[in-house]
Short mmCIF file of C-alpha atoms and ligand atoms in Angstrom, two decimals:
data_model
loop_
_atom_site.label_atom_id
_atom_site.label_comp_id
_atom_site.label_asym_id
_atom_site.label_seq_id
_atom_site.Cartn_x
_atom_site.Cartn_y
_atom_site.Cartn_z
CA UNK A 1 -2.37 35.92 -29.31
CA UNK A 2 -3.94 34.90 -25.97
CA UNK A 3 -1.88 32.39 -24.02
CA UNK A 4 -4.76 29.90 -24.28
CA UNK A 5 -4.30 29.62 -28.03
CA UNK A 6 -0.54 29.22 -27.91
CA UNK A 7 -0.09 26.05 -25.97
CA UNK A 8 0.62 23.72 -28.84
CA UNK A 9 1.86 26.16 -31.45
CA UNK A 10 5.24 25.61 -33.09
CA UNK A 11 7.81 28.28 -32.47
CA UNK A 12 8.42 30.25 -35.64
CA UNK A 13 11.28 28.75 -37.57
CA UNK A 14 14.06 29.17 -35.01
CA UNK A 15 15.85 25.82 -35.01
CA UNK A 16 18.34 27.12 -32.44
CA UNK A 17 15.53 26.56 -29.93
CA UNK A 18 16.04 22.85 -30.49
CA UNK A 19 19.37 22.77 -28.74
CA UNK A 20 18.26 19.94 -26.47
CA UNK A 21 19.81 21.54 -23.40
CA UNK A 22 17.31 24.37 -23.80
CA UNK A 23 14.21 22.21 -24.10
CA UNK A 24 12.32 21.33 -20.96
CA UNK A 25 10.79 17.97 -20.09
CA UNK A 26 7.96 18.60 -17.66
CA UNK A 27 5.85 16.00 -15.89
CA UNK A 28 2.09 16.23 -16.24
CA UNK A 29 1.91 16.41 -12.44
CA UNK A 30 3.93 19.65 -12.52
CA UNK A 31 1.95 21.04 -15.46
CA UNK A 32 -1.32 20.30 -13.70
CA UNK A 33 -0.14 22.34 -10.70
CA UNK A 34 1.70 25.20 -12.42
CA UNK A 35 0.16 25.80 -15.83
CA UNK A 36 -2.73 28.30 -15.97
CA UNK A 37 -4.89 25.84 -17.88
CA UNK A 38 -3.50 22.66 -16.35
CA UNK A 39 -3.53 19.85 -18.89
CA UNK A 40 -6.05 21.45 -21.25
CA UNK A 41 -3.32 22.05 -23.87
CA UNK A 42 -2.82 18.30 -24.29
CA UNK A 43 -5.99 17.79 -26.32
CA UNK A 44 -4.97 20.17 -29.17
CA UNK A 45 -1.41 18.80 -29.02
CA UNK A 46 -2.77 15.25 -29.43
CA UNK A 47 -4.86 16.41 -32.42
CA UNK A 48 -1.73 17.81 -34.04
CA UNK A 49 0.45 14.75 -33.48
CA UNK A 50 -2.17 12.10 -34.23
CA UNK A 51 -4.67 13.91 -36.48
CA UNK A 52 -8.34 13.01 -36.28
CA UNK A 53 -9.75 16.32 -37.48
CA UNK A 54 -11.57 17.08 -34.22
CA UNK A 55 -13.51 13.78 -34.42
CA UNK A 56 -12.92 13.01 -30.73
CA UNK A 57 -15.65 13.97 -28.28
CA UNK A 58 -14.84 17.06 -26.19
CA UNK A 59 -13.48 16.05 -22.79
CA UNK A 60 -12.07 12.72 -24.02
CA UNK A 61 -8.67 13.31 -22.45
CA UNK A 62 -9.62 13.22 -18.74
CA UNK A 63 -11.58 10.03 -19.44
CA UNK A 64 -8.52 8.49 -21.15
CA UNK A 65 -6.23 9.49 -18.25
CA UNK A 66 -8.56 7.84 -15.77
CA UNK A 67 -9.42 4.76 -17.80
CA UNK A 68 -5.80 3.97 -18.58
CA UNK A 69 -4.52 4.77 -15.05
CA UNK A 70 -2.11 7.38 -16.41
CA UNK A 71 0.69 8.22 -13.97
CA UNK A 72 1.09 12.01 -13.97
CA UNK A 73 4.66 11.94 -12.62
CA UNK A 74 5.97 9.58 -15.27
CA UNK A 75 4.00 11.16 -18.14
CA UNK A 76 5.48 14.28 -19.65
CA UNK A 77 5.53 17.05 -22.21
CA UNK A 78 8.58 18.50 -23.96
CA UNK A 79 8.33 22.24 -24.39
CA UNK A 80 10.42 25.21 -25.46
CA UNK A 81 11.99 27.41 -22.80
CA UNK A 82 9.33 29.46 -21.06
CA UNK A 83 10.37 33.00 -21.91
CA UNK A 84 6.86 33.90 -20.93
CA UNK A 85 5.88 31.28 -18.37
CA UNK A 86 2.33 31.33 -19.69
CA UNK A 87 3.35 30.83 -23.29
CA UNK A 88 5.70 27.90 -23.90
CA UNK A 89 5.23 25.82 -27.05
CA UNK A 90 4.47 22.17 -26.41
CA UNK A 91 6.33 19.99 -28.93
CA UNK A 92 5.57 16.45 -27.78
CA UNK A 93 4.00 14.33 -25.07
CA UNK A 94 4.26 10.83 -23.66
CA UNK A 95 1.56 9.26 -21.51
CA UNK A 96 2.31 6.20 -19.43
CA UNK A 97 -0.12 4.26 -17.26
CA UNK A 98 0.38 1.91 -14.34
CA UNK A 99 -2.83 -0.16 -14.37
CA UNK A 100 -2.67 -2.62 -11.44
CA UNK A 101 -3.80 -5.46 -13.71
CA UNK A 102 -0.48 -5.26 -15.62
CA UNK A 103 1.93 -4.63 -12.72
CA UNK A 104 4.93 -4.76 -12.67
CA UNK A 105 4.56 -3.69 -16.28
CA UNK A 106 3.70 -0.08 -17.09
CA UNK A 107 1.96 0.76 -20.33
CA UNK A 108 2.40 3.54 -22.89
CA UNK A 109 -0.94 5.30 -23.39
CA UNK A 110 0.23 7.46 -26.27
CA UNK A 111 3.23 9.38 -27.50
CA UNK A 112 3.45 12.06 -30.15
CA UNK A 113 5.75 14.75 -31.45
CA UNK A 114 4.53 17.60 -33.70
CA UNK A 115 5.51 16.77 -37.29
CA UNK A 116 8.14 19.46 -37.74
CA UNK A 117 10.15 18.29 -34.72
CA UNK A 118 10.20 14.56 -35.40
CA UNK A 119 13.51 12.78 -35.79
CA UNK A 120 15.28 15.07 -33.30
CA UNK A 121 15.36 12.85 -30.26
CA UNK A 122 12.20 14.03 -28.47
CA UNK A 123 10.69 10.53 -28.17
CA UNK A 124 13.97 9.17 -26.81
CA UNK A 125 14.07 12.02 -24.32
CA UNK A 126 10.52 11.38 -23.11
CA UNK A 127 11.20 7.65 -22.72
CA UNK A 128 14.24 8.55 -20.59
CA UNK A 129 11.94 10.67 -18.37
CA UNK A 130 9.59 7.70 -18.02
CA UNK A 131 12.47 5.39 -17.09
CA UNK A 132 13.66 7.84 -14.40
CA UNK A 133 10.25 8.45 -12.87
CA UNK A 134 8.31 5.19 -13.04
CA UNK A 135 7.45 3.85 -9.58
CA UNK A 136 10.05 1.37 -8.30
CA UNK A 137 7.32 -1.30 -8.36
CA UNK A 138 7.46 -1.21 -12.18
CA UNK A 139 10.40 -2.67 -14.09
CA UNK A 140 8.88 -3.17 -17.55
CA UNK A 141 7.24 -0.90 -20.08
CA UNK A 142 4.84 -2.11 -22.72
CA UNK A 143 3.62 -0.30 -25.80
CA UNK A 144 1.22 -0.99 -28.60
CA UNK A 145 2.99 -0.41 -31.86
CA UNK A 146 1.33 0.06 -35.20
CA UNK A 147 3.25 -1.76 -37.96
CA UNK A 148 5.09 1.36 -39.19
CA UNK A 149 6.54 2.08 -35.71
CA UNK A 150 7.81 -1.43 -34.94
CA UNK A 151 11.38 -0.85 -36.08
CA UNK A 152 11.60 2.35 -34.06
CA UNK A 153 10.43 0.65 -30.86
CA UNK A 154 12.81 -2.26 -31.56
CA UNK A 155 15.63 0.28 -31.94
CA UNK A 156 14.60 1.74 -28.57
CA UNK A 157 14.93 -1.65 -26.83
CA UNK A 158 11.38 -3.03 -27.03
CA UNK A 159 10.82 -6.69 -27.96
CA UNK A 160 7.79 -8.07 -29.75
CA UNK A 161 5.36 -9.99 -27.52
CA UNK A 162 2.19 -10.72 -29.53
CA UNK A 163 -0.06 -9.22 -32.18
CA UNK A 164 -3.63 -8.06 -31.78
CA UNK A 165 -6.29 -6.73 -34.11
CA UNK A 166 -9.32 -4.50 -33.71
CA UNK A 167 -12.25 -5.93 -35.70
CA UNK A 168 -15.19 -4.06 -37.17
CA UNK A 169 -18.64 -5.14 -38.30
CA UNK A 170 -22.10 -3.59 -38.13
CA UNK A 171 -25.21 -4.34 -36.13
CA UNK A 172 -27.77 -6.46 -37.96
CA UNK A 173 -30.71 -6.32 -35.54
CA UNK A 174 -33.71 -4.10 -34.95
CA UNK A 175 -32.80 -2.60 -31.61
CA UNK A 176 -29.86 -2.21 -29.23
CA UNK A 177 -31.29 -3.90 -26.15
CA UNK A 178 -28.16 -4.64 -24.13
CA UNK A 179 -28.25 -5.04 -20.36
CA UNK A 180 -26.83 -2.58 -17.84
CA UNK A 181 -23.70 -3.93 -16.17
CA UNK A 182 -25.02 -4.03 -12.59
CA UNK A 183 -24.63 -7.76 -12.08
CA UNK A 184 -21.73 -8.44 -14.42
CA UNK A 185 -18.31 -9.21 -13.03
CA UNK A 186 -15.15 -9.83 -15.08
CA UNK A 187 -13.60 -13.26 -14.63
CA UNK A 188 -16.58 -15.31 -15.77
CA UNK A 189 -14.83 -17.60 -18.26
CA UNK A 190 -12.10 -18.03 -20.83
CA UNK A 191 -11.04 -14.60 -22.12
CA UNK A 192 -10.71 -14.43 -25.91
CA UNK A 193 -10.26 -10.70 -26.46
CA UNK A 194 -9.57 -7.95 -23.95
CA UNK A 195 -8.41 -4.37 -23.44
CA UNK A 196 -7.61 -3.69 -19.76
CA UNK A 197 -9.72 -4.52 -16.70
CA UNK A 198 -9.31 -0.87 -15.74
CA UNK A 199 -10.56 0.62 -19.02
CA UNK A 200 -13.84 -1.18 -18.43
CA UNK A 201 -14.02 -0.45 -14.69
CA UNK A 202 -13.29 3.27 -15.18
CA UNK A 203 -15.61 3.84 -18.14
CA UNK A 204 -18.55 6.13 -17.41
CA UNK A 205 -21.39 3.99 -16.06
CA UNK A 206 -23.90 5.38 -18.54
CA UNK A 207 -21.76 4.15 -21.46
CA UNK A 208 -21.49 0.55 -20.22
CA UNK A 209 -23.49 -2.40 -21.44
CA UNK A 210 -23.22 -6.17 -21.09
CA UNK A 211 -24.44 -8.79 -23.51
CA UNK A 212 -24.59 -12.38 -22.39
CA UNK A 213 -25.84 -15.81 -23.30
CA UNK A 214 -25.24 -19.16 -21.59
CA UNK A 215 -22.13 -19.54 -23.76
CA UNK A 216 -20.41 -16.21 -23.60
CA UNK A 217 -20.35 -12.65 -22.40
CA UNK A 218 -19.25 -9.32 -23.88
CA UNK A 219 -18.50 -6.12 -21.93
CA UNK A 220 -19.21 -3.11 -24.12
CA UNK A 221 -19.08 0.65 -23.98
CA UNK A 222 -20.68 3.16 -26.27
CA UNK A 223 -17.95 5.27 -27.92
CA UNK A 224 -19.58 8.00 -30.00
CA UNK A 225 -21.80 6.16 -32.48
CA UNK A 226 -19.97 2.81 -32.06
CA UNK A 227 -20.14 -0.05 -29.59
CA UNK A 228 -16.75 -1.28 -28.39
CA UNK A 229 -16.28 -4.79 -26.97
CA UNK A 230 -13.70 -4.32 -24.17
CA UNK A 231 -13.69 -7.92 -23.11
CA UNK A 232 -15.13 -11.06 -24.61
CA UNK A 233 -15.20 -14.33 -22.74
CA UNK A 234 -16.56 -17.80 -23.36
CA UNK A 235 -18.14 -19.84 -20.58
CA UNK A 236 -16.39 -23.18 -20.97
CA UNK A 237 -14.13 -23.24 -24.02
CA UNK A 238 -11.49 -21.14 -25.72
CA UNK A 239 -12.41 -22.43 -29.16
CA UNK A 240 -12.08 -19.41 -31.41
CA UNK A 241 -14.66 -20.63 -33.96
CA UNK A 242 -17.24 -20.84 -31.18
CA UNK A 243 -16.36 -17.28 -30.14
CA UNK A 244 -16.84 -16.00 -33.68
CA UNK A 245 -20.29 -17.62 -33.81
CA UNK A 246 -21.29 -16.01 -30.52
CA UNK A 247 -20.08 -12.57 -31.61
CA UNK A 248 -22.36 -12.88 -34.63
CA UNK A 249 -25.26 -13.44 -32.26
CA UNK A 250 -24.21 -10.29 -30.42
CA UNK A 251 -24.26 -8.42 -33.74
CA UNK A 252 -27.80 -9.62 -34.33
CA UNK A 253 -28.79 -7.92 -31.03
CA UNK A 254 -27.38 -4.55 -32.08
CA UNK A 255 -29.33 -2.01 -34.10
CA UNK A 256 -28.80 -2.26 -37.85
CA UNK A 257 -25.84 -0.21 -39.07
CA UNK A 258 -24.28 0.49 -35.64
CA UNK A 259 -20.50 -0.07 -35.87
CA UNK A 260 -19.39 -2.85 -33.49
CA UNK A 261 -15.67 -2.99 -32.67
CA UNK A 262 -13.90 -5.86 -30.92
CA UNK A 263 -10.61 -4.88 -29.30
CA UNK A 264 -7.69 -7.25 -28.72
CA UNK A 265 -8.70 -10.10 -31.03
CA UNK A 266 -5.72 -12.46 -31.57
CA UNK A 267 -4.00 -11.46 -34.81
CA UNK A 268 -3.25 -14.95 -36.13
CA UNK A 269 -4.50 -16.54 -39.35
CA UNK A 270 -6.96 -19.01 -37.75
CA UNK A 271 -8.49 -16.45 -35.42
CA UNK A 272 -8.85 -13.88 -38.20
CA UNK A 273 -10.24 -16.40 -40.71
CA UNK A 274 -13.07 -17.36 -38.36
CA UNK A 275 -14.19 -13.72 -38.23
CA UNK A 276 -13.47 -12.90 -41.87
CA UNK A 277 -15.94 -15.66 -42.93
CA UNK A 278 -18.62 -13.76 -41.09
CA UNK A 279 -17.80 -10.40 -42.64
CA UNK A 280 -15.73 -8.87 -39.82
CA UNK A 281 -12.91 -6.65 -41.10
CA UNK A 282 -9.60 -5.74 -39.48
CA UNK A 283 -9.84 -2.04 -38.59
CA UNK A 284 -6.41 -1.81 -36.96
CA UNK A 285 -3.43 -4.06 -36.24
CA UNK A 286 -0.89 -3.60 -33.49
CA UNK A 287 2.04 -5.40 -31.96
CA UNK A 288 2.41 -5.49 -28.18
CA UNK A 289 6.06 -4.72 -27.47
CA UNK A 290 7.81 -4.82 -24.10
CA UNK A 291 11.10 -3.58 -22.72
CA UNK A 292 12.75 -4.27 -19.38
CA UNK A 293 14.29 -1.63 -17.18
C1 COA B 1 6.67 8.03 -33.20
C2 COA B 1 7.16 9.43 -32.77
C3 COA B 1 6.55 9.75 -31.41
C4 COA B 1 8.70 9.41 -32.68
O1 COA B 1 9.14 10.65 -32.14
P1 COA B 1 10.55 11.31 -32.54
O2 COA B 1 10.81 12.42 -31.61
O3 COA B 1 10.52 11.62 -33.98
O4 COA B 1 11.57 10.11 -32.27
P2 COA B 1 13.13 10.27 -31.96
O5 COA B 1 13.71 11.32 -32.84
O6 COA B 1 13.35 10.44 -30.50
O7 COA B 1 13.67 8.86 -32.40
C5 COA B 1 13.86 7.83 -31.48
C6 COA B 1 14.91 6.86 -32.01
O8 COA B 1 14.28 5.95 -32.93
C7 COA B 1 14.99 5.96 -34.17
N1 COA B 1 14.01 5.75 -35.22
C8 COA B 1 13.04 6.59 -35.63
N2 COA B 1 12.31 6.01 -36.61
C9 COA B 1 12.85 4.79 -36.80
C10 COA B 1 12.53 3.70 -37.66
N3 COA B 1 11.51 3.77 -38.52
N4 COA B 1 13.27 2.58 -37.58
C11 COA B 1 14.30 2.48 -36.70
N5 COA B 1 14.65 3.48 -35.86
C12 COA B 1 13.92 4.62 -35.92
C13 COA B 1 15.66 7.32 -34.23
O9 COA B 1 16.78 7.30 -35.09
C14 COA B 1 16.05 7.51 -32.78
O10 COA B 1 17.19 6.73 -32.48
P3 COA B 1 18.57 7.40 -31.94
O11 COA B 1 18.17 8.21 -30.72
O12 COA B 1 19.43 6.22 -31.62
O13 COA B 1 19.05 8.24 -33.07
C15 COA B 1 6.74 10.51 -33.82
O14 COA B 1 7.21 10.11 -35.09
C16 COA B 1 5.24 10.72 -33.90
O15 COA B 1 4.69 11.56 -33.19
N6 COA B 1 4.54 9.99 -34.79
C17 COA B 1 3.08 10.11 -34.94
C18 COA B 1 2.32 9.53 -33.75
C19 COA B 1 2.75 8.11 -33.42
O16 COA B 1 2.89 7.26 -34.31
N7 COA B 1 2.95 7.83 -32.11
C20 COA B 1 3.45 6.56 -31.61
C21 COA B 1 2.42 5.61 -31.25
S1 COA B 1 1.09 6.22 -30.29
#
């Protein structure tokens, strides 16, 4: 099999390979310099650990690395010993970002282990690599845990901070006539929902749109067929009911049937009720968890 096709394969049934002293933890910085295809093997590895059936757009990984300020020294892959240096099997990865807006907190951008090798200490090993290699300016690590992973992160020393939800509804208008972001600047008002400043700043310019009224402003990007609200702010109030009303006006400006996602909505009963009344559904829930180093 050509080396290109082997990067994320599982080694054939030889559990002796999992003697942890034989596995290698390699930073993405080193892989980028020494591997024949650089980081290209990460995309198929991600598909195998997280699924998705090839639904992601080709080339999504470099965009993610940039948007989420991924630190290539602290991020890593665990692989089998390189008998043939061009043909090691990649068993797991951990991506960690150091977006300036969160400093001195670093942020997990994704971690996965291929199903057959879960429960054998690979995640713990990759977190130890992160702890050793994070810049000295960073003494905290934050992750976004889906409900089923909470107890694992708690076991690994993370404490719950707050809960967020991603909301979904559909455009109800005739056209998607949203403005280009030329004049928009973050920091306009009271922020109700937000991803990272950097994910917006580093999104491709052609994908960015802004929608604004006198009362509020939304920063959006086109992600495949959906529109994603990265940041939503109100001009002079933080009243959640008012925000829900304004997001419905945004929806009325988006072409009928286009999925509209709002990231980082507060996951508390009042905040969710105000959106539920208007037909918004929770697409995903997560808990922000933090550990100190
Ligand atoms: C989550 C995931 C990365 C964990 O990787 P892993 O290599 O199986 O994890 P480890 O074997 O290193 O386990 C880490 C520790 O957590 C513990 N643990 C695992 N699941 C646990 C749970 N549900 N509750 C409490 N502790 C748990 C393990 O016992 C281990 O502790 P120990 O070292 O003291 O024995 C892996 O299951 C995975 O890829 N899942 C799918 C993708 C995903 O959900 N990624 C995370 C969010 S992006």
